[in-house]
PDB file of C-alpha atoms in Angstrom:
ATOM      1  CA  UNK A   1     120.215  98.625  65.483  1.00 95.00           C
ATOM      2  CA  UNK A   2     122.963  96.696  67.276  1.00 98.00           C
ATOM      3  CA  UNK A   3     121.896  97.496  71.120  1.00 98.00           C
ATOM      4  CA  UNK A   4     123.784  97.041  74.443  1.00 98.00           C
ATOM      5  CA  UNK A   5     120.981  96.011  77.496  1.00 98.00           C
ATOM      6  CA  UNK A   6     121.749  97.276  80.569  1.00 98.00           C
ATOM      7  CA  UNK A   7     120.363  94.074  82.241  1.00 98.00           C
ATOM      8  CA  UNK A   8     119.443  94.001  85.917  1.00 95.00           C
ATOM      9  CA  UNK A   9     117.730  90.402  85.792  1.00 96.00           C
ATOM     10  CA  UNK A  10     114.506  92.570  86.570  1.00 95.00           C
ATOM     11  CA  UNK A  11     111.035  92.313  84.811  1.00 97.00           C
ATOM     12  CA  UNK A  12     111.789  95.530  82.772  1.00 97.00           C
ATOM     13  CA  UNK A  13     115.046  95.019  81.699  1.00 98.00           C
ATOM     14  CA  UNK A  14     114.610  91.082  80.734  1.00 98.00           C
ATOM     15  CA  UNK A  15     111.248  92.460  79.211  1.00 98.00           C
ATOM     16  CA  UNK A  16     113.471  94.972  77.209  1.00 98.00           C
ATOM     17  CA  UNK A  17     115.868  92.423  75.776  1.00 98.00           C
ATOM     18  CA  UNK A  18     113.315  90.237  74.928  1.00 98.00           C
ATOM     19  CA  UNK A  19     112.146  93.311  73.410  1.00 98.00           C
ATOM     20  CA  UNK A  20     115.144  94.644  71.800  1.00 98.00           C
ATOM     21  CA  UNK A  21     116.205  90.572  70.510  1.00 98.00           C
ATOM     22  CA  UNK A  22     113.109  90.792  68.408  1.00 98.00           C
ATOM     23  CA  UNK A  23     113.111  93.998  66.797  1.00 98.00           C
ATOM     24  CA  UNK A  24     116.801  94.723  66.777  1.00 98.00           C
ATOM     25  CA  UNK A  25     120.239  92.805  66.799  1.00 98.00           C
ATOM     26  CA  UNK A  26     121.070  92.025  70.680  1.00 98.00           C
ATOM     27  CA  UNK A  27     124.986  92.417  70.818  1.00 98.00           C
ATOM     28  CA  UNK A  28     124.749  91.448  74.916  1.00 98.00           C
ATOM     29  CA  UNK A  29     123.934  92.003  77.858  1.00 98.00           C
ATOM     30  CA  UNK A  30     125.657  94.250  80.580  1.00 98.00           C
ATOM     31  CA  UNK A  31     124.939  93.948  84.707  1.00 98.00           C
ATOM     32  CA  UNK A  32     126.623  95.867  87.501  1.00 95.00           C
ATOM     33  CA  UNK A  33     126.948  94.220  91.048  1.00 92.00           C
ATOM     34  CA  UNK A  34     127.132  97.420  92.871  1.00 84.00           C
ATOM     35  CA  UNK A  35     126.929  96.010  96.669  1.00 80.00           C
ATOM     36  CA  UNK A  36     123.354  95.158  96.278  1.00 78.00           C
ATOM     37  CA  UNK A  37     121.491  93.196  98.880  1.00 69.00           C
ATOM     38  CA  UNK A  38     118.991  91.544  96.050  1.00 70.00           C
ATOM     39  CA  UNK A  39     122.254  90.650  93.750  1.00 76.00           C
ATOM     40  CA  UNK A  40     120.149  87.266  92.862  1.00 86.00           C
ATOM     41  CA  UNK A  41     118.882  89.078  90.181  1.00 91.00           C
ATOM     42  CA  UNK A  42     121.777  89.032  88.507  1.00 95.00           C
ATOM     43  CA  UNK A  43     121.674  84.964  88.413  1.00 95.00           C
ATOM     44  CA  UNK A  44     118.474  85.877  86.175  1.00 96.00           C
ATOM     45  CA  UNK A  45     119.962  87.966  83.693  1.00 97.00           C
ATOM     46  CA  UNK A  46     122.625  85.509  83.775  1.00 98.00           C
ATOM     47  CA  UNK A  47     119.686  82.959  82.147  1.00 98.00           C
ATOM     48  CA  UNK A  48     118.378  85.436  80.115  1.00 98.00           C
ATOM     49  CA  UNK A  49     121.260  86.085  78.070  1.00 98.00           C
ATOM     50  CA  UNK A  50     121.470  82.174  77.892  1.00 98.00           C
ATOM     51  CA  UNK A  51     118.039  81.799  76.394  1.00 98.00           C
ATOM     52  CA  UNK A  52     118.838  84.803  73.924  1.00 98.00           C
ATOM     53  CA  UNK A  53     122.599  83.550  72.960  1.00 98.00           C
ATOM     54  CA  UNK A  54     124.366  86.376  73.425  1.00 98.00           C
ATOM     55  CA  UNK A  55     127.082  87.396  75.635  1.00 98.00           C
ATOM     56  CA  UNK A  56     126.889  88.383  79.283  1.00 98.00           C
ATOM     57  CA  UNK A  57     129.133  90.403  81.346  1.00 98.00           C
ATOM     58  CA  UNK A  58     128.521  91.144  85.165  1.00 97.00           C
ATOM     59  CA  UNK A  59     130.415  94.338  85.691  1.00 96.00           C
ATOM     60  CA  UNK A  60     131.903  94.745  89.605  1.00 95.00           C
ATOM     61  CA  UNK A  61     131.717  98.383  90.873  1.00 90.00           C
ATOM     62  CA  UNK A  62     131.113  97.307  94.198  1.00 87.00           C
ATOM     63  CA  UNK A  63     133.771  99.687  95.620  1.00 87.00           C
ATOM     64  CA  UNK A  64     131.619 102.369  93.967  1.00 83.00           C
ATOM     65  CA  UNK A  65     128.394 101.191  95.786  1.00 77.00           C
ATOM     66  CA  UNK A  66     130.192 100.943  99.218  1.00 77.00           C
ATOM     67  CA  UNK A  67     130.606 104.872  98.401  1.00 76.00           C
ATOM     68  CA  UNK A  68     126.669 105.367  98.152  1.00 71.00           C
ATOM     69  CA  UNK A  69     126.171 104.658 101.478  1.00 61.00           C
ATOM     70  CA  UNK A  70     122.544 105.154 102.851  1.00 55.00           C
ATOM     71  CA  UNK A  71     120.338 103.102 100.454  1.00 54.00           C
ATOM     72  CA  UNK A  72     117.683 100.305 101.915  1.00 45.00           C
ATOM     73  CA  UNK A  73     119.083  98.359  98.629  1.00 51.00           C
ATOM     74  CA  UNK A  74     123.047  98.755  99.632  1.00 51.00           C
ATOM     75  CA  UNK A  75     122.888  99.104 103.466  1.00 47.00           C
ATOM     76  CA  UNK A  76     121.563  97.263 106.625  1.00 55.00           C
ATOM     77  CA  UNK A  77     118.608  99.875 106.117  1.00 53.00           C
ATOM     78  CA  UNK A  78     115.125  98.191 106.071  1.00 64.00           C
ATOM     79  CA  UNK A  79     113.009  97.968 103.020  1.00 64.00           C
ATOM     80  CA  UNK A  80     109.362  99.554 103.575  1.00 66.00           C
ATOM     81  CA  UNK A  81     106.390  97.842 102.921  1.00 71.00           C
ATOM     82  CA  UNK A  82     104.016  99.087 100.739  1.00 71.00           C
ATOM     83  CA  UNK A  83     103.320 100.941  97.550  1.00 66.00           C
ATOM     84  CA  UNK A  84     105.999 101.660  95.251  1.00 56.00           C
ATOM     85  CA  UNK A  85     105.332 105.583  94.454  1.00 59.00           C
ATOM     86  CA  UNK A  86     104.736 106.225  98.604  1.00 55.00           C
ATOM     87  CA  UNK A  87     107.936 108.689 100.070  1.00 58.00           C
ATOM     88  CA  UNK A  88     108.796 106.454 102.008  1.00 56.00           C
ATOM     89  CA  UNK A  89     110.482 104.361  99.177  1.00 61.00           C
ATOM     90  CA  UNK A  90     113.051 107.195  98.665  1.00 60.00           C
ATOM     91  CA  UNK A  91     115.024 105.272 101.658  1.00 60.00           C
ATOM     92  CA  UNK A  92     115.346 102.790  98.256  1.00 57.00           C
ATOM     93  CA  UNK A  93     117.477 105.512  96.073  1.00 66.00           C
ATOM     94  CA  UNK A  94     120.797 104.937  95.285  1.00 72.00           C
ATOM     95  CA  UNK A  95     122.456 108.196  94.495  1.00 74.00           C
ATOM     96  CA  UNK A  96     123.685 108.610  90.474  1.00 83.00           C
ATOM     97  CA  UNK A  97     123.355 104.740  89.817  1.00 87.00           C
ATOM     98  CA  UNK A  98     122.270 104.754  86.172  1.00 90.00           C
ATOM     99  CA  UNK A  99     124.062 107.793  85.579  1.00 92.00           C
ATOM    100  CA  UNK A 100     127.396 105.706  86.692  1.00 93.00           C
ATOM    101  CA  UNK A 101     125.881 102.087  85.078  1.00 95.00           C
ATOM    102  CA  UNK A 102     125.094 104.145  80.937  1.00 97.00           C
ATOM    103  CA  UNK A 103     128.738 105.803  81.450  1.00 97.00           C
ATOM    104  CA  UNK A 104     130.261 102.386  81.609  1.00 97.00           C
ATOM    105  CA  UNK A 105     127.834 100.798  79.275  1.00 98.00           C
ATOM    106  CA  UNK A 106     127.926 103.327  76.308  1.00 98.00           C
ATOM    107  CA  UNK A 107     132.163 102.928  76.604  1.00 98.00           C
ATOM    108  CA  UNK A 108     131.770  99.158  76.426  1.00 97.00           C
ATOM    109  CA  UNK A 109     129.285  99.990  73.565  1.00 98.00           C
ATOM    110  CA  UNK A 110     131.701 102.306  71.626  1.00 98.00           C
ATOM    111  CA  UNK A 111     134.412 100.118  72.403  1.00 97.00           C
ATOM    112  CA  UNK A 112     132.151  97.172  70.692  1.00 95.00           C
ATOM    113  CA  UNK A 113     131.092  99.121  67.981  1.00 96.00           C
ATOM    114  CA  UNK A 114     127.315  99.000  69.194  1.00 98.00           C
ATOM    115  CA  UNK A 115     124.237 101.655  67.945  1.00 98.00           C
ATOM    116  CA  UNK A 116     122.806 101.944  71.040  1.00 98.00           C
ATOM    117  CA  UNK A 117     122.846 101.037  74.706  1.00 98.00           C
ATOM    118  CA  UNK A 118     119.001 100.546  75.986  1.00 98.00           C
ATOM    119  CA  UNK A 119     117.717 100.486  79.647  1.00 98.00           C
ATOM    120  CA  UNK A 120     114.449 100.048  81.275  1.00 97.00           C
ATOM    121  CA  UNK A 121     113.844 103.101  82.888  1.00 95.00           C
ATOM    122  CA  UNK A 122     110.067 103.633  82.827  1.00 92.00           C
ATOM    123  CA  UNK A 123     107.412 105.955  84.013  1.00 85.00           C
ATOM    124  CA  UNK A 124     106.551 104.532  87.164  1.00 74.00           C
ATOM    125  CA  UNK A 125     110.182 105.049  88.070  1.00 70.00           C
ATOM    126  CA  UNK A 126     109.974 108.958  87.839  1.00 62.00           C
ATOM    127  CA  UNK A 127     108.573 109.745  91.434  1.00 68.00           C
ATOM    128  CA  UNK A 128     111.770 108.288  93.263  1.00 74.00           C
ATOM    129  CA  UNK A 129     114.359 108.632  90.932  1.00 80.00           C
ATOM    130  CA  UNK A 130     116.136 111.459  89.022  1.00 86.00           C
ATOM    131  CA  UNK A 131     118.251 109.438  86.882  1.00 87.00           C
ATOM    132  CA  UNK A 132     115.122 107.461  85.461  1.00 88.00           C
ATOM    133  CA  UNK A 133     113.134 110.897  84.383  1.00 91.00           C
ATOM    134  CA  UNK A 134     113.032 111.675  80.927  1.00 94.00           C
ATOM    135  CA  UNK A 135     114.912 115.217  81.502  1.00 95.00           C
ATOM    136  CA  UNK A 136     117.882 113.040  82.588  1.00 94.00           C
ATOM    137  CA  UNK A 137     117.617 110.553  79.605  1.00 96.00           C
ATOM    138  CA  UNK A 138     117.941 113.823  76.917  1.00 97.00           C
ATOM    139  CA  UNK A 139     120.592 115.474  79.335  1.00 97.00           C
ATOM    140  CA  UNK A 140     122.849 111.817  78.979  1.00 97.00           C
ATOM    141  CA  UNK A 141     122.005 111.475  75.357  1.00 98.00           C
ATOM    142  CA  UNK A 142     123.068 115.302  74.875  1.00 98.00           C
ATOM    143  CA  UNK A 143     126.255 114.101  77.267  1.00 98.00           C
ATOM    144  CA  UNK A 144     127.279 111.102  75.448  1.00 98.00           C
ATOM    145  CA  UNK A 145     127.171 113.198  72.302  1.00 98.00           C
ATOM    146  CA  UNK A 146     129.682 115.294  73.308  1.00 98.00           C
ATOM    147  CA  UNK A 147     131.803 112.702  75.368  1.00 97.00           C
ATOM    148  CA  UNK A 148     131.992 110.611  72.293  1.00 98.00           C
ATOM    149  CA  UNK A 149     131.968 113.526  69.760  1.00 97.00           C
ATOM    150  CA  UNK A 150     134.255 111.944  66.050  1.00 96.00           C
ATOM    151  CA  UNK A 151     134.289 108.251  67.821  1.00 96.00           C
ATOM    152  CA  UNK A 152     130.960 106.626  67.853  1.00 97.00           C
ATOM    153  CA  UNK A 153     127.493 107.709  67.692  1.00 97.00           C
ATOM    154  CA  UNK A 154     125.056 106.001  69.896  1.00 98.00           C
ATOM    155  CA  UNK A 155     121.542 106.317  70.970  1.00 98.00           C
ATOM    156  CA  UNK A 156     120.382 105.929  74.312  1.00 98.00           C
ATOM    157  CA  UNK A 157     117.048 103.494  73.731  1.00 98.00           C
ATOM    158  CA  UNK A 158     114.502 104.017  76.310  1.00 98.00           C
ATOM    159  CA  UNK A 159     111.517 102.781  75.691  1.00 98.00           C
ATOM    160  CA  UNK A 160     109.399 102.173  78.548  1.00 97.00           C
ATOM    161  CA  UNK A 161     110.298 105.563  79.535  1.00 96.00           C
ATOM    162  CA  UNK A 162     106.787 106.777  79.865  1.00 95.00           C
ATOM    163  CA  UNK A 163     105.235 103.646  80.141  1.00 95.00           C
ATOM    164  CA  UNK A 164     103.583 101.879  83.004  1.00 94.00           C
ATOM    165  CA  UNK A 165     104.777  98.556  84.481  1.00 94.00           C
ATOM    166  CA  UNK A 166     101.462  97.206  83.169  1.00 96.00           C
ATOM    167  CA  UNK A 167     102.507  98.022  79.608  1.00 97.00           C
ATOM    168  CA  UNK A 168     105.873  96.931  80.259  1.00 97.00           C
ATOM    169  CA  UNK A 169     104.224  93.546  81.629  1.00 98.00           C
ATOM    170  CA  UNK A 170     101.809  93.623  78.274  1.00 98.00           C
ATOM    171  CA  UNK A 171     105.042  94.262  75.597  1.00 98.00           C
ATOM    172  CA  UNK A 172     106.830  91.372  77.760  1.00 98.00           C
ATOM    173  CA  UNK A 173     103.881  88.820  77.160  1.00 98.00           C
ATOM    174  CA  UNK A 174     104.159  90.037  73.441  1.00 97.00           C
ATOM    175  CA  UNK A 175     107.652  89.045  72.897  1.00 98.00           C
ATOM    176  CA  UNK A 176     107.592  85.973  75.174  1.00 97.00           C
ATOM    177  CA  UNK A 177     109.433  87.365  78.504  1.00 98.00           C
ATOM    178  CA  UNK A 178     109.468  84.486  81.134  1.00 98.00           C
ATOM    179  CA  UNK A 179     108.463  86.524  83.476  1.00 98.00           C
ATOM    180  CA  UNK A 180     108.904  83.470  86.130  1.00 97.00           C
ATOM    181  CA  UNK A 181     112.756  84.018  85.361  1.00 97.00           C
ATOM    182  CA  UNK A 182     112.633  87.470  86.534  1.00 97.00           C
ATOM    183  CA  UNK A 183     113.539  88.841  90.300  1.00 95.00           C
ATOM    184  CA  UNK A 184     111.927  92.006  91.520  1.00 92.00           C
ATOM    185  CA  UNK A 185     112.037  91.593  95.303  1.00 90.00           C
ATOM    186  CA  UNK A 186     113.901  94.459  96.896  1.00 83.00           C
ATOM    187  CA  UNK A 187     114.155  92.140 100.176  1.00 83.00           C
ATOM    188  CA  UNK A 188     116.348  89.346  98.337  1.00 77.00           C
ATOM    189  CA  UNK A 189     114.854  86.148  99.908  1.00 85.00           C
ATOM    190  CA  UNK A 190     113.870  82.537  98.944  1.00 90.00           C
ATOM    191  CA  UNK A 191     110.390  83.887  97.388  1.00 94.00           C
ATOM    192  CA  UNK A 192     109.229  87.379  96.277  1.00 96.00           C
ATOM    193  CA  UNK A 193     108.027  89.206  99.485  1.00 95.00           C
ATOM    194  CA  UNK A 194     104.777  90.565  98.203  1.00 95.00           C
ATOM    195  CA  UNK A 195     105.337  93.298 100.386  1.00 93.00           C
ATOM    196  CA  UNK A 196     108.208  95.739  99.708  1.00 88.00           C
ATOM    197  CA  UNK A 197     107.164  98.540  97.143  1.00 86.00           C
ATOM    198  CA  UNK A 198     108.389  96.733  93.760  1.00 88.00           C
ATOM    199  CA  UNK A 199     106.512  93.762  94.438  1.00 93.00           C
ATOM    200  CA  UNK A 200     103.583  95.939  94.854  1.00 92.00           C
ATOM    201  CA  UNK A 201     104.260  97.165  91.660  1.00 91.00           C
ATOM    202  CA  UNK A 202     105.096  93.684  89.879  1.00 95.00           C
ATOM    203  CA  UNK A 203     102.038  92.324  90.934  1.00 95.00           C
ATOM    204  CA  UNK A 204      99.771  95.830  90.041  1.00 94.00           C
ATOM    205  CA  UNK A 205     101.185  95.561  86.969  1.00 96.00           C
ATOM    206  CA  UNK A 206      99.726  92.092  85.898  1.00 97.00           C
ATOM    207  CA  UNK A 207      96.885  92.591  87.397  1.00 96.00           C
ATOM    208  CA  UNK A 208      95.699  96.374  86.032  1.00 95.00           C
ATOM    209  CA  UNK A 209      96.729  93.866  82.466  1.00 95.00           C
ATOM    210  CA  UNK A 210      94.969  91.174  82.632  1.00 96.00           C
ATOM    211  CA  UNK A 211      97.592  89.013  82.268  1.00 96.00           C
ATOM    212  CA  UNK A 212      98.674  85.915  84.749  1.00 96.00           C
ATOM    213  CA  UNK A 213     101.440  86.159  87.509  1.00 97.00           C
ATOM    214  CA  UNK A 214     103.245  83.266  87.664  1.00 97.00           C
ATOM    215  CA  UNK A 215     105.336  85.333  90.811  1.00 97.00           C
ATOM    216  CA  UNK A 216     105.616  82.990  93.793  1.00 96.00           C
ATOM    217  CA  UNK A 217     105.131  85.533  96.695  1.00 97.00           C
ATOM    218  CA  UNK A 218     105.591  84.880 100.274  1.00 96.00           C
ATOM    219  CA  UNK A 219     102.130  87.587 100.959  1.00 95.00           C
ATOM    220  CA  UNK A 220     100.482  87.758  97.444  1.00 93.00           C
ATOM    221  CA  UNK A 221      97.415  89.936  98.803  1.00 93.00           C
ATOM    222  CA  UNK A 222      99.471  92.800 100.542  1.00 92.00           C
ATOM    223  CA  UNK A 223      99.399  94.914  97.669  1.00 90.00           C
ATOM    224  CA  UNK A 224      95.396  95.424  97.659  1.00 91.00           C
ATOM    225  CA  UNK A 225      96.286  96.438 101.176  1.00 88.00           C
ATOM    226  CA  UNK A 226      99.044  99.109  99.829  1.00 83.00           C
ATOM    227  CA  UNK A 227      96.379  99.874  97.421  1.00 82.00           C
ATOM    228  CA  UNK A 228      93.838 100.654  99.959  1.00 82.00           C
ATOM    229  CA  UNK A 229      95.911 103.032 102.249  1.00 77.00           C
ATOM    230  CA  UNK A 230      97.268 104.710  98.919  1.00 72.00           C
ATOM    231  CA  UNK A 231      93.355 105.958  98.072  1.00 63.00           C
ATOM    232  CA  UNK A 232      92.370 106.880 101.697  1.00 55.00           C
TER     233      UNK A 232
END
């Protein structure tokens, strides 16, 4: 299956095409700078697509994200500490963003002749946001379908959908993901913060595993903290 990855420079999504190079044919990589205040990320999916040899193309719909105004991850809105499925971490929404990011990637993909167009949406994801639910992934699919009805038929691959980070972390370790030469931090610094709701969740992940996290983090015992107020 020749598969488009929607490629954030994220654990999940570099975990996914390390994923998808070994068990399918990788045609590229696609990122969006939409505005966003951790855009380092994209430097790693930048390396990824290096390591796998295939192409990589940084897509700018940054007049878009000016649009979606009143995100913690597009505007001078502060990030929250602590665990990533706490309501507080809704401030970290950004309103239709993979809805907008899989239009543009499954025209690229028909354009390209791709099967498919995967993305890392997975079940740990469903809490905050709509567009990474599983209702939303058959309503696109269902979408696409139609949008592309006589030109191209192409599968949306998802999946991590209803998997944990932990298994994402576990079928990244399988495939050889680097997961040192993956950015997470919502905060966008020098080092991983440790605090802010996807580190949390980056370093749950390895640990409820078992397997080792290289992550350099700036506070890499908050999240047993987070932990503890989430179970009180």
């Amino acid at each position: 299956m020749k598969t488009l990855v929607v490629c954030s420079g994220g654990l999940d999504s570099i975990s996914l095409a390390h994923k998808v190079a070994a068990e399918h044919e990788l045609a590229g990589l696609l990122s969006f700078d939409y505005g966003q205040r951790h855009s380092k990320e994209l430097d790693f999916a930048g390396l990824c697509a290096e390591r796998l040899n295939v192409p990589h193309r940084i897509i700018d719909i940054r007049e878009i994200g000016r649009g979606l105004s009143g995100s913690a991850l597009t505007d001078n809105v502060e990030v929250p500490d602590g665990h990533y499925a706490e309501d507080m971490m809704k401030v970290t929404v950004v309103p239709n963003r993979n809805a907008i990011m899989l239009a543009i990637a499954f025209g690229f993909a028909a354009a390209r002749k791709s099967e498919a167009v995967a993305t890392a949406v997975h079940g740990g994801d469903h809490f905050i946001y709509p567009d990474c639910r599983p209702a939303f992934i058959d309503a696109f699919q269902m979408m696409q379908d139609r949008a592309l009805e006589g030109y191209a038929n192409i599968r949306l691959y998802t999946p991590y959908v209803n998997l944990t980070k932990a298994d994402i972390v576990e079928d990244g370790a399988r495939h050889g993901t680097p997961f040192a030469q993956t950015w997470s931090c919502y905060k966008g610094g020098q080092r991983h913060c440790g605090r802010c709701g996807t580190c949390v969740e980056r370093r749950e992940a390895f640990h409820l595993c078992g397997h080792p996290d290289p992550t350099d983090y700036e506070d890499a015992d908050f999240w047993l903290d987070a932990l503890r107020r989430r179970s009180v």
